XYZ file of C-alpha atoms in Angstrom:
785
model
C -0.066 -0.079 0.173
C 1.144 3.604 -0.835
C 0.656 6.779 0.588
C 1.717 9.111 -2.001
C 1.075 12.830 -1.025
C 2.083 15.941 -3.097
C 5.315 17.727 -2.359
C 4.646 20.652 0.180
C 5.564 23.215 -2.366
C 2.547 22.011 -4.512
C 0.180 22.374 -1.649
C 1.059 24.244 1.537
C 3.980 25.234 3.328
C 4.185 24.525 7.112
C 3.835 27.374 9.033
C 6.683 28.890 10.958
C 7.013 27.893 14.287
C 8.269 30.707 16.579
C 8.262 28.502 19.512
C 10.785 26.325 17.963
C 13.070 29.146 16.952
C 13.183 30.247 20.650
C 13.802 27.041 21.815
C 16.514 26.708 19.439
C 18.262 29.549 20.690
C 17.159 28.694 24.474
C 19.393 25.730 24.067
C 22.479 27.610 23.610
C 21.754 29.758 26.840
C 25.433 28.984 27.965
C 26.712 31.004 24.913
C 24.185 33.730 25.743
C 25.321 33.782 29.106
C 29.074 33.617 28.504
C 28.439 36.543 26.038
C 26.416 38.744 28.685
C 29.132 37.966 31.243
C 32.113 39.046 29.001
C 30.298 42.167 27.854
C 29.119 43.381 31.075
C 32.818 42.765 32.323
C 33.909 44.916 29.711
C 31.448 47.336 30.388
C 32.820 47.427 34.125
C 36.139 47.684 33.283
C 35.342 50.489 30.887
C 33.627 52.567 33.224
C 36.102 52.007 35.888
C 38.992 53.620 33.869
C 36.926 56.321 31.803
C 37.203 59.647 32.977
C 33.500 60.887 33.480
C 32.561 63.942 31.504
C 30.437 66.864 33.179
C 28.438 69.537 31.412
C 28.567 73.218 32.479
C 25.879 75.711 31.040
C 25.551 79.350 31.144
C 22.646 81.551 30.012
C 22.824 85.227 28.860
C 20.760 87.344 27.033
C 22.254 89.307 24.218
C 21.100 92.859 23.209
C 19.048 92.467 19.954
C 16.635 95.031 19.284
C 15.032 92.883 16.393
C 13.914 90.363 19.383
C 12.980 92.798 21.673
C 16.111 93.335 23.649
C 16.187 96.294 25.701
C 19.424 98.450 26.066
C 20.208 100.238 28.750
C 20.894 103.586 26.358
C 17.161 103.115 25.300
C 16.359 106.746 27.166
C 18.660 108.390 24.540
C 16.778 107.238 21.756
C 14.097 109.885 22.445
C 16.922 112.364 21.400
C 17.837 110.734 18.342
C 21.016 109.514 19.954
C 22.941 106.440 19.776
C 20.688 104.968 16.776
C 23.284 102.867 15.401
C 24.177 100.893 18.382
C 22.529 97.634 17.394
C 23.636 93.970 17.412
C 22.366 90.557 15.915
C 21.955 87.303 17.742
C 23.326 85.192 15.039
C 26.561 87.137 14.556
C 27.110 87.304 18.274
C 26.767 83.561 18.423
C 29.752 83.368 16.010
C 31.834 85.874 18.078
C 31.360 83.605 21.033
C 32.717 80.847 19.165
C 35.543 82.579 17.798
C 39.088 81.222 18.502
C 40.421 84.806 19.737
C 37.897 84.951 22.570
C 38.667 81.147 23.322
C 42.286 81.651 23.473
C 41.807 85.043 25.617
C 39.945 82.820 28.200
C 42.539 80.101 28.068
C 45.228 82.326 28.786
C 43.725 84.306 31.419
C 42.808 81.153 33.499
C 46.108 79.127 32.407
C 43.941 76.277 31.081
C 46.882 75.107 28.795
C 48.541 74.099 32.210
C 47.236 70.939 33.475
C 48.270 69.219 36.766
C 47.923 65.438 36.890
C 48.013 63.455 40.020
C 49.821 60.058 39.066
C 47.932 56.898 40.071
C 48.551 53.445 39.745
C 46.408 52.969 36.679
C 45.459 56.391 35.260
C 46.022 60.138 36.106
C 43.608 62.373 37.481
C 43.642 66.060 36.842
C 43.588 68.275 39.669
C 42.241 71.992 39.051
C 41.712 74.060 42.105
C 42.959 71.819 44.961
C 46.573 71.466 43.153
C 49.205 71.628 46.142
C 51.695 73.403 43.680
C 51.733 75.953 40.975
C 54.490 76.809 38.235
C 54.965 80.297 37.253
C 56.978 81.182 34.141
C 59.111 84.387 34.372
C 60.804 83.778 30.943
C 60.113 81.754 27.894
C 61.038 81.319 24.467
C 59.309 82.603 21.473
C 58.006 79.503 20.853
C 57.581 77.976 24.193
C 53.502 77.896 23.956
C 53.391 76.554 20.566
C 55.086 73.342 21.800
C 54.148 70.494 24.542
C 56.205 70.140 27.548
C 56.057 67.590 30.494
C 57.364 68.362 34.040
C 57.197 65.755 36.633
C 57.483 66.903 40.454
C 58.126 64.558 43.228
C 58.071 65.926 46.378
C 60.903 64.548 48.995
C 60.075 66.748 51.886
C 57.807 69.554 52.865
C 60.140 72.226 51.082
C 61.994 70.211 48.481
C 61.284 68.287 45.355
C 62.818 66.341 42.279
C 62.023 67.920 39.136
C 62.007 65.750 35.586
C 61.969 66.938 32.386
C 59.915 65.705 29.203
C 62.089 62.301 28.615
C 61.944 61.329 32.267
C 65.564 62.836 32.841
C 65.996 64.423 36.159
C 66.754 68.186 36.099
C 67.710 68.110 39.732
C 66.470 68.533 43.342
C 65.177 72.027 44.132
C 63.365 73.969 47.003
C 59.793 75.257 46.532
C 60.078 78.804 45.567
C 63.683 78.320 44.130
C 63.970 79.904 40.439
C 64.832 76.868 38.014
C 66.531 77.662 34.650
C 65.925 74.933 32.140
C 67.059 75.382 28.587
C 65.787 78.825 27.576
C 63.025 78.779 30.282
C 62.894 80.332 33.642
C 60.288 79.511 36.062
C 59.373 78.911 39.822
C 57.406 76.046 41.385
C 55.437 77.384 44.513
C 53.819 75.154 47.183
C 50.530 76.266 48.287
C 50.296 76.955 51.885
C 46.492 75.672 52.500
C 45.700 73.800 55.425
C 43.372 72.136 53.753
C 45.468 70.519 51.188
C 47.539 68.224 53.372
C 49.093 66.076 50.493
C 52.165 64.814 52.109
C 54.657 63.612 49.685
C 53.128 63.630 46.389
C 54.063 62.930 42.457
C 52.195 65.474 40.091
C 52.877 65.789 36.395
C 52.760 69.474 35.033
C 51.546 69.260 31.457
C 51.763 72.232 29.356
C 49.984 72.375 26.077
C 50.141 74.771 22.828
C 47.553 77.418 23.500
C 46.209 77.185 20.049
C 45.611 73.227 20.780
C 43.912 73.939 24.017
C 41.806 76.653 22.425
C 40.925 74.134 19.746
C 39.923 71.675 22.047
C 37.643 73.877 24.140
C 36.283 75.251 20.712
C 35.212 71.672 19.752
C 33.568 70.990 23.208
C 31.996 74.418 23.266
C 28.079 74.496 22.115
C 26.625 77.958 21.701
C 22.962 77.957 20.538
C 19.965 80.175 20.739
C 16.845 78.647 22.961
C 14.377 80.338 20.677
C 14.198 81.790 17.070
C 11.951 84.414 18.866
C 14.085 85.333 21.754
C 17.858 86.494 22.049
C 18.508 84.046 24.850
C 21.554 82.227 24.319
C 23.086 79.138 26.282
C 26.425 78.254 26.240
C 27.623 74.748 27.287
C 30.724 73.039 27.693
C 31.841 69.476 28.487
C 34.825 68.749 30.630
C 36.113 66.108 32.979
C 36.413 68.691 35.665
C 33.270 70.678 36.307
C 35.055 73.564 37.983
C 37.154 74.243 34.867
C 34.316 74.428 32.688
C 32.479 76.689 34.900
C 35.441 79.057 35.080
C 36.042 78.698 31.354
C 32.271 79.827 30.349
C 32.346 82.816 32.868
C 35.628 83.988 31.764
C 34.729 83.486 27.935
C 31.265 85.887 28.840
C 33.539 88.226 30.726
C 35.931 88.701 27.815
C 33.230 88.843 25.358
C 31.535 91.720 27.175
C 35.275 93.352 27.705
C 35.739 92.835 24.171
C 32.460 94.301 22.881
C 33.098 97.443 25.336
C 36.634 98.031 23.989
C 35.439 97.790 20.539
C 32.657 100.509 21.122
C 35.066 102.606 23.270
C 37.689 102.219 20.443
C 35.132 103.624 17.936
C 33.649 106.320 20.361
C 37.306 107.496 21.084
C 38.252 107.787 17.258
C 35.095 109.384 16.553
C 35.460 111.907 19.361
C 39.046 112.590 18.178
C 37.729 113.131 14.629
C 34.792 115.524 15.704
C 37.322 117.479 17.893
C 39.410 118.114 15.110
C 36.550 118.971 12.686
C 35.184 121.635 15.337
C 38.496 123.068 15.481
C 38.685 123.430 11.785
C 35.051 124.620 11.435
C 35.185 126.983 14.198
C 38.082 128.695 12.303
C 35.952 128.773 9.219
C 32.873 129.950 10.655
C 34.902 132.984 12.275
C 36.379 133.689 8.845
C 32.614 133.840 7.414
C 31.264 135.989 10.230
C 34.180 138.422 9.712
C 33.632 138.492 5.847
C 30.062 139.299 6.702
C 31.118 142.130 8.843
C 33.336 143.799 6.763
C 30.573 143.452 4.026
C 28.105 145.499 6.010
C 30.724 147.929 7.142
C 31.998 148.483 3.393
C 28.411 148.722 1.998
C 27.087 150.808 5.029
C 24.214 148.235 5.727
C 22.761 146.795 8.678
C 19.729 144.756 7.144
C 19.440 144.956 3.472
C 15.625 144.329 3.459
C 15.145 147.278 5.959
C 17.621 149.485 4.064
C 16.253 148.769 0.629
C 12.700 149.722 2.410
C 14.328 152.884 3.795
C 15.618 153.757 0.157
C 12.553 153.189 -1.679
C 10.646 155.388 0.834
C 13.204 158.222 0.580
C 12.995 157.895 -3.309
C 9.194 158.276 -3.152
C 9.477 161.198 -0.692
C 12.206 162.994 -3.093
C 9.990 162.342 -6.182
C 6.928 163.912 -4.182
C 8.882 166.785 -3.071
C 10.323 167.122 -6.741
C 6.658 166.916 -8.397
C 5.610 169.850 -5.741
C 8.419 172.093 -6.302
C 7.718 171.724 -10.088
C 4.123 172.750 -9.431
C 5.123 175.662 -7.358
C 7.640 176.704 -10.084
C 4.689 176.393 -12.611
C 2.502 178.530 -10.002
C 5.358 181.034 -9.651
C 5.746 181.512 -13.477
C 2.011 181.977 -14.223
C 1.794 184.259 -11.297
C 4.753 186.323 -12.927
C 2.838 186.427 -16.270
C -0.331 187.380 -14.770
C 1.219 190.264 -12.673
C 2.939 191.560 -15.937
C -0.142 191.498 -17.770
C -2.499 192.772 -15.108
C -3.698 196.404 -14.983
C -3.947 198.607 -12.048
C -7.398 197.733 -11.109
C -7.005 193.913 -11.584
C -6.485 191.971 -8.253
C -3.828 189.221 -8.206
C -4.575 185.664 -7.090
C -3.205 185.069 -3.595
C -4.434 181.652 -2.616
C -2.455 179.597 -5.187
C 1.019 180.432 -3.301
C 2.178 178.925 -0.182
C 1.122 181.094 2.890
C 4.606 180.985 4.170
C 6.118 182.878 1.043
C 7.198 186.470 0.985
C 5.229 187.325 -2.129
C 1.863 186.057 -0.650
C 1.859 188.921 2.092
C 2.897 191.534 -0.728
C -0.143 190.384 -3.130
C -2.367 190.629 -0.016
C -1.046 194.161 0.274
C -1.153 194.697 -3.138
C -4.814 193.413 -3.237
C -5.653 195.677 -0.365
C -4.496 198.453 -2.160
C -6.099 197.951 -5.278
C -9.412 197.290 -3.560
C -8.772 200.957 -1.688
C -8.075 202.735 -4.990
C -11.168 201.389 -6.265
C -13.257 202.359 -3.292
C -11.819 205.907 -3.524
C -12.370 206.264 -7.033
C -16.022 205.854 -6.590
C -16.308 209.000 -4.528
C -12.960 211.013 -5.595
C -11.229 211.459 -8.910
C -8.201 209.685 -10.416
C -6.100 212.647 -9.720
C -6.923 212.839 -5.995
C -3.900 212.724 -3.933
C -4.832 209.751 -1.827
C -5.420 208.105 -5.193
C -2.292 208.885 -6.648
C -0.472 207.693 -3.317
C -2.132 204.566 -3.578
C -1.341 204.199 -7.155
C 2.254 204.820 -6.324
C 2.093 202.223 -3.552
C 0.461 199.517 -6.066
C 3.404 200.302 -8.459
C 5.673 199.876 -6.025
C 4.304 196.827 -4.765
C 3.581 195.165 -7.944
C 7.438 195.364 -8.529
C 8.326 194.154 -5.010
C 5.773 191.194 -6.008
C 7.651 190.510 -9.336
C 10.960 190.613 -7.407
C 9.620 188.088 -4.670
C 8.159 185.860 -7.490
C 11.722 185.721 -8.972
C 13.496 184.705 -5.603
C 10.740 182.230 -4.886
C 11.388 180.792 -8.747
C 15.306 180.674 -7.906
C 14.944 178.893 -4.561
C 12.314 176.486 -5.791
C 14.983 175.927 -8.738
C 17.696 175.316 -6.173
C 15.571 172.814 -3.963
C 14.645 171.021 -7.116
C 18.289 170.485 -7.973
C 19.050 169.258 -4.897
C 16.262 166.792 -4.890
C 17.009 165.701 -8.013
C 20.767 164.993 -6.869
C 19.534 163.160 -3.580
C 17.227 161.286 -5.608
C 19.895 160.039 -8.047
C 21.915 158.819 -5.016
C 18.974 156.948 -3.531
C 18.291 155.296 -6.854
C 21.797 154.471 -7.264
C 21.871 152.404 -3.864
C 18.408 150.920 -4.786
C 20.002 149.838 -8.108
C 22.989 148.012 -5.926
C 20.463 146.209 -3.735
C 20.237 143.120 -5.799
C 24.167 142.773 -6.023
C 24.190 143.301 -2.314
C 21.409 141.048 -1.594
C 23.281 138.045 -3.522
C 26.379 138.505 -1.905
C 24.768 138.825 1.383
C 22.844 135.712 0.732
C 26.068 134.105 -0.385
C 27.873 135.074 2.755
C 24.658 133.928 4.907
C 24.827 130.664 3.198
C 27.914 129.877 3.921
C 27.479 131.174 7.496
C 24.404 128.984 7.825
C 26.366 125.831 6.549
C 29.226 126.195 8.816
C 26.651 126.909 11.909
C 24.736 123.752 11.158
C 27.658 121.530 10.888
C 29.251 123.203 14.100
C 25.819 122.439 15.904
C 25.989 118.769 14.573
C 29.447 118.007 15.527
C 28.630 119.613 18.750
C 25.670 117.080 19.022
C 27.854 114.247 18.154
C 30.592 115.104 20.485
C 27.831 114.903 23.367
C 26.732 111.590 21.960
C 30.249 110.051 22.063
C 30.901 111.567 25.617
C 27.727 110.012 26.840
C 28.545 106.474 24.880
C 31.973 106.676 26.520
C 30.694 107.194 30.019
C 27.674 104.562 29.902
C 29.125 101.864 27.456
C 27.143 98.694 28.008
C 27.986 95.075 27.463
C 26.552 93.401 24.962
C 25.684 90.102 26.768
C 23.871 90.154 30.258
C 24.237 86.887 32.345
C 20.856 85.327 33.478
C 21.954 82.198 34.879
C 25.872 82.188 35.624
C 27.879 79.072 34.765
C 26.996 75.715 36.665
C 28.024 72.385 36.089
C 25.952 69.228 36.672
C 26.185 67.023 39.585
C 26.097 64.061 37.757
C 28.298 63.168 34.770
C 26.487 63.259 31.378
C 29.151 60.716 30.196
C 29.573 57.757 30.498
C 25.789 56.994 31.634
C 26.135 53.838 33.101
C 22.694 52.769 32.730
C 22.899 52.947 29.136
C 26.224 51.254 28.740
C 25.247 48.347 30.843
C 22.115 48.104 29.052
C 24.054 48.253 25.679
C 26.541 45.595 27.050
C 23.562 43.389 27.791
C 22.042 43.760 24.608
C 25.467 43.144 22.965
C 25.951 40.019 25.134
C 22.765 38.686 23.898
C 22.970 39.877 20.173
C 26.434 38.727 19.619
C 25.895 35.018 20.367
C 22.507 35.360 18.481
C 24.326 36.706 15.379
C 27.082 33.918 15.455
C 24.431 31.199 16.062
C 22.217 32.931 13.250
C 25.214 33.028 10.972
C 26.296 29.389 11.752
C 22.656 28.235 11.246
C 22.565 30.282 7.899
C 25.684 29.173 6.543
C 25.190 25.719 7.838
C 23.228 23.798 5.068
C 22.969 20.533 7.365
C 19.769 19.114 8.337
C 19.287 19.838 11.925
C 15.724 19.028 13.014
C 12.439 17.526 11.807
C 11.281 21.130 10.687
C 13.965 21.101 7.994
C 12.246 18.077 6.803
C 8.820 18.932 7.541
C 8.984 22.315 5.838
C 9.935 20.572 2.585
C 7.765 17.270 2.462
C 4.048 16.258 3.324
C 5.691 13.039 3.773
C 4.221 10.990 6.879
C 7.092 11.479 9.524
C 7.665 8.467 11.908
C 9.865 10.024 14.470
C 13.435 11.186 15.374
C 16.052 9.056 17.062
C 18.480 10.762 19.437
C 22.049 10.116 19.621
C 22.942 6.739 21.006
C 24.568 6.138 24.340
C 26.879 3.826 22.424
C 27.974 3.461 18.672
C 26.636 -0.126 18.406
C 23.709 -0.245 20.843
C 21.450 -2.927 20.435
C 17.772 -2.305 22.332
C 16.961 -5.090 24.615
C 13.995 -5.472 26.769
C 15.620 -3.308 29.871
C 16.785 -0.625 27.608
C 15.425 2.920 28.670
C 17.334 5.217 26.679
C 16.159 7.838 24.610
C 17.055 5.845 21.395
C 15.392 2.981 22.604
C 11.915 4.879 23.405
C 12.309 6.510 20.340
C 12.450 3.429 18.383
C 9.634 1.925 20.306
C 7.505 4.867 19.212
C 8.635 4.518 15.496
C 7.790 0.804 15.801
C 4.138 2.056 16.971
C 3.876 4.292 14.086
C 5.067 1.978 11.486
C 1.799 -0.220 12.453
C -0.129 2.587 11.045
C 1.727 2.462 8.076
C 1.344 -1.487 7.572
C -2.162 -1.790 8.718
C -3.619 -2.718 5.275
C -1.078 -5.695 5.055
C -3.128 -8.895 4.964
C -2.847 -11.210 7.849
C -0.448 -14.156 7.452
C 1.954 -12.628 5.426
C 4.858 -10.802 6.768
C 5.229 -7.206 6.989
C 8.334 -6.196 4.992
C 10.112 -3.017 6.078
C 12.622 -1.591 3.847
C 15.253 0.586 5.567
C 17.395 2.972 3.105
C 19.079 6.393 3.339
C 20.431 8.838 0.806
C 24.294 8.424 1.778
C 26.464 5.885 3.749
C 26.958 6.718 7.120
C 23.228 8.170 8.037
C 22.798 5.279 10.508
C 20.019 3.061 8.489
C 21.894 -0.082 9.599
C 21.579 0.916 13.190
C 18.018 1.822 12.667
C 17.220 -1.585 10.906
C 19.029 -3.375 13.758
C 17.514 -1.922 16.377
C 14.129 -1.718 14.793
C 14.002 -5.291 14.315
C 15.074 -6.006 17.661
C 12.354 -3.865 18.890
C 9.644 -5.492 16.940
C 11.165 -8.702 18.084
C 10.780 -7.749 21.836
C 6.954 -7.478 21.404
C 6.706 -11.149 20.795
C 6.527 -11.224 16.864
C 8.714 -13.337 14.808
C 11.404 -11.151 12.866
C 13.834 -11.578 10.368
C 16.589 -9.090 9.857
C 17.558 -9.276 6.176
C 20.971 -7.907 5.069
C 20.510 -6.508 1.400
C 22.981 -3.835 1.420
C 25.422 -6.361 -0.238
C 27.961 -3.920 -1.504
C 28.927 -2.422 1.969
C 27.215 -4.667 4.694
C 27.434 -3.527 8.369
C 25.129 -5.763 10.196
C 28.481 -7.577 11.538
C 29.332 -4.459 13.277
C 26.143 -4.792 15.779
C 25.694 -8.490 15.715
C 27.661 -11.816 15.894
C 27.023 -13.392 12.428
C 28.700 -15.622 10.127
C 30.419 -14.760 6.982
C 27.925 -16.332 4.731
C 24.598 -14.796 3.914
C 22.369 -13.685 1.011
C 24.954 -13.377 -1.801
C 26.241 -16.907 -1.172
C 22.662 -18.259 -1.128
C 21.980 -16.127 -4.437
C 25.123 -17.376 -5.930
C 24.696 -21.119 -5.062
C 22.688 -23.368 -7.213
C 21.544 -25.429 -4.607
C 20.526 -25.078 -0.931
C 18.008 -23.571 1.475
C 17.992 -20.341 2.475
C 17.632 -21.422 6.162
C 21.072 -22.554 6.082
C 22.045 -19.243 6.388
C 19.711 -17.505 8.739
C 21.153 -17.325 12.139
C 19.167 -16.905 15.241
C 19.962 -13.823 17.554
C 20.715 -14.545 21.204
C 19.072 -12.881 23.795
C 15.800 -12.762 21.928
C 12.938 -15.424 21.724
C 12.413 -15.014 18.031
C 14.938 -12.714 16.311
C 16.570 -14.207 13.263
C 19.209 -12.422 11.135
C 19.920 -13.474 7.430
C 23.320 -11.582 6.903
C 24.360 -10.419 3.382
C 27.465 -12.418 2.844
C 30.451 -11.763 1.206
C 30.692 -8.791 -1.235
C 29.968 -9.877 -5.140
C 31.727 -8.497 -7.798
C 28.194 -8.233 -9.722
C 25.463 -6.921 -7.028
C 23.116 -5.358 -9.314
C 22.812 -8.734 -11.522
C 22.922 -10.651 -8.504
C 19.850 -8.871 -6.774
C 17.926 -8.988 -10.248
C 18.039 -12.727 -9.875
C 14.543 -14.511 -9.722
C 15.792 -16.406 -6.569
C 15.023 -12.934 -4.880
C 11.530 -13.051 -5.753
C 11.344 -16.619 -4.387
C 13.307 -15.843 -1.282
C 10.857 -12.812 -0.167
C 7.844 -15.116 -1.215
C 9.175 -17.937 1.252
C 10.321 -15.791 3.672
C 7.131 -13.987 3.904
C 5.527 -17.245 4.872
C 7.912 -17.966 7.899
C 7.993 -14.635 9.495
C 5.559 -12.108 11.032
C 7.932 -8.956 10.201
C 10.885 -8.706 7.774
C 13.113 -5.752 8.077
C 15.451 -5.202 5.190
C 18.998 -3.206 5.333
C 19.249 -1.808 2.031
C 21.904 0.152 -0.303
C 21.963 4.233 -0.039
C 19.593 5.022 -2.861
C 21.858 7.894 -4.206
C 24.880 5.958 -5.110
C 23.462 2.431 -6.356
C 20.334 1.032 -7.903
C 20.381 -1.980 -5.646
C 17.609 -0.913 -3.466
C 15.169 0.359 -6.374
C 15.709 -3.090 -7.822
C 14.135 -5.016 -4.986
C 11.850 -1.896 -3.894
C 8.752 -4.097 -5.013
C 8.896 -6.341 -2.355
C 8.454 -3.776 0.503
C 5.359 -2.988 2.415
C 6.883 0.207 3.351
C 10.136 2.274 3.305
C 11.680 3.764 6.230
C 13.750 6.581 4.853
C 16.592 7.463 7.197
C 17.944 11.059 7.368
C 20.902 11.771 9.818
C 20.866 14.951 11.440
C 23.821 17.416 11.300
C 25.073 15.055 8.420
C 22.867 15.206 5.215
C 22.961 18.429 3.135
C 19.485 20.070 2.737
C 20.221 20.391 -0.877
C 20.393 16.656 -1.227
C 16.651 16.492 -0.067
C 15.837 16.724 -3.810
C 16.540 12.818 -3.759
C 13.773 11.453 -1.480
C 11.573 14.141 -2.817
C 11.831 12.719 -6.273
C 11.637 9.409 -5.471
C 8.362 9.893 -3.334
C 6.867 11.870 -6.075
C 7.755 9.339 -8.600
C 6.583 6.792 -6.082
C 9.772 4.421 -6.406
C 9.729 3.940 -2.636
C 6.462 2.197 -1.641
C 4.615 3.488 1.258
C 7.679 5.855 2.221
C 8.038 7.639 5.527
C 10.952 9.792 7.079
C 12.793 8.995 10.143
C 15.360 11.232 11.686
C 18.246 10.009 12.911
C 21.223 10.952 15.755
C 19.098 14.219 16.860
C 20.595 15.947 19.805
C 17.993 16.877 21.919
C 20.322 18.931 24.034
C 20.208 21.417 21.373
C 16.481 21.133 20.570
C 17.098 19.142 17.249
C 14.757 16.232 18.492
C 11.477 15.658 20.558
C 12.824 12.784 22.523
C 11.214 9.806 23.295
C 7.944 11.256 24.678
C 6.915 12.716 21.385
C 4.567 10.834 18.580
C 2.170 8.306 18.530
C 2.561 5.112 20.439
C 2.888 3.620 23.867
C 6.159 4.764 24.858
C 6.954 5.261 28.821
C 6.075 8.484 29.806
C 8.570 10.434 31.692
C 7.594 13.949 33.204
C 9.302 16.641 31.387
C 10.945 19.360 33.558
C 9.935 22.917 32.432
C 12.405 24.430 30.168
C 13.666 26.919 32.790
C 14.403 24.195 35.261
C 16.054 22.221 32.371
C 18.229 25.138 31.638
C 19.320 25.972 34.982
C 19.753 22.434 36.402
């Protein structure tokens, strides 16, 4: 009967067993424990000798008006003063990280000189509690560009031995004594601090180049803005000595502020000098312009051009009016003379057209009175009247006087007119010069105004500069002074131990995984079941002895596993008719997979159950039954080669068993395949099946020869033995092909030589059967037992 099933890849792959994988690694717990122990030990020694690192931080506020920074000089902004005194956070951060400031802090604190207390394993740096101090009074130009090492070994309270770089002794000196070494002169003082009770000590003085020390601090210094919207900046430094980190940060900020103040003062002082020089020059130029204006006014006899021009215009108008009046009076005088000369004795002369203050007006009044008196007298007396004649004489005399007075008045008016014309000409001349004078005056005024404005501007800037020098503010305000953390940030013991623990687990895991990955050998039934859907009989653990034969008293793992396999085989052979022997063929892919061991012990196990069993050695090319049983040298090959004789003559009964018989292979023939193709083989199996209950056949490996395939037709079932840690997984295609082509009837797999300690097998308690039940301890008890 055959139980041919399709290859697993054709139907469904077995599911990945996570538990199996866990158990596979748990079986290697010793390697994991060793890895964890080694890594934790390394972590302990690493932490033991690693110098802890501390972080110190200082928080400052940088004056940045763009981000709301308030300056102490904000009060002057209302006056328009100091408006250019601004800073930028990003620029100031770069300045804080500059090598110049860091070098200044290093030089100020002497951080390039380190004092190391010599220990048995490593040396620890001493910062503030150092018992000595070295002071250099003379060094070479390149002294601080090279590294130097001095070792001070105190021999008493007042003396010490001094050693140079290479360990060469310089000499024995007293503390405070001047030491001349090469081109350097220095003194080593001992501090008189009661707290520093060192006794005898050995201290290394390491002097590093200032630039190298500054670069070291620059690399460990972190400067960052706490927010994009504020001007708060945090400076942090990591150093083995927390006090040194604090002092360095405080010194760095102090130097930064001093440098900023010095820069501002430098600019202000230079500005002040420039302003003073310009003020002196502008003062001289302003004095010159004012003197020119004074000379201009004196020369042109003016005080204010606008008012003087108005006065000149007023005078010119008055002169013109007077001149017109005089012309009018001249015309009146001329008319009066003409009228007087043409008038007769009885005509009156007009008197109101002349000015009342002239002499002619009075004479005309007298003349008109006499004319009126004559005309009145003529009404009563004749023209020859003496009185009339006297009046006529007086009228003639007055007329002559009036004419003379008019002539005098005309002459006076002409003189006045000429004088007014001259004065008017002078005034008009001055008026014509006013535009030129105004232009010249404006030019002088413009120069004077420019000089005055520049003078006042320089005076204002001088005051601003004086105020800036008096109240120069620092760029940074310390919010939180430098403070180091109490606990070191490096190394972090918990993280290192955790990392060591993880590495201690991962390294063995990786190695085991890599070994498993590179190992192509079959390890467990999982490697087989993941490839086949073939019935799996079970696995047989490694035997305690190489040639173990199972007896009724055997309680080994291999014995119990074979009992389970015997029971499982009954299910494979349940359709074999009664009265005919159940034939079990045992084969393998390669030699040395333990097929003979399985065949011998399987036959013995069945025989112990009260069955009549025959072990048949059909591996006639390389018979191995003699390694397990005491057998004669004759066997199957002899029977098949003989022309006569009974097979019973070659069968031997095994001692210790009630009904266990063995038919050995016999001598190795020259033609094994041809011999197995003999008809006597068929006759042999027909005869033997009638005599025995079970026939167990040890056959040849199927991958090397065809012997097994020749006689496979006589098998009721095939037990295909696969040896763990021996057969390559790539060789599984052979049983796969044989199974799919049904060349091995009723084929079942058996895994041999499994190591239960490594989880490669399931032991005797696995499978279907009636094996002895032994209580299995929990995995954690089995690991730590």
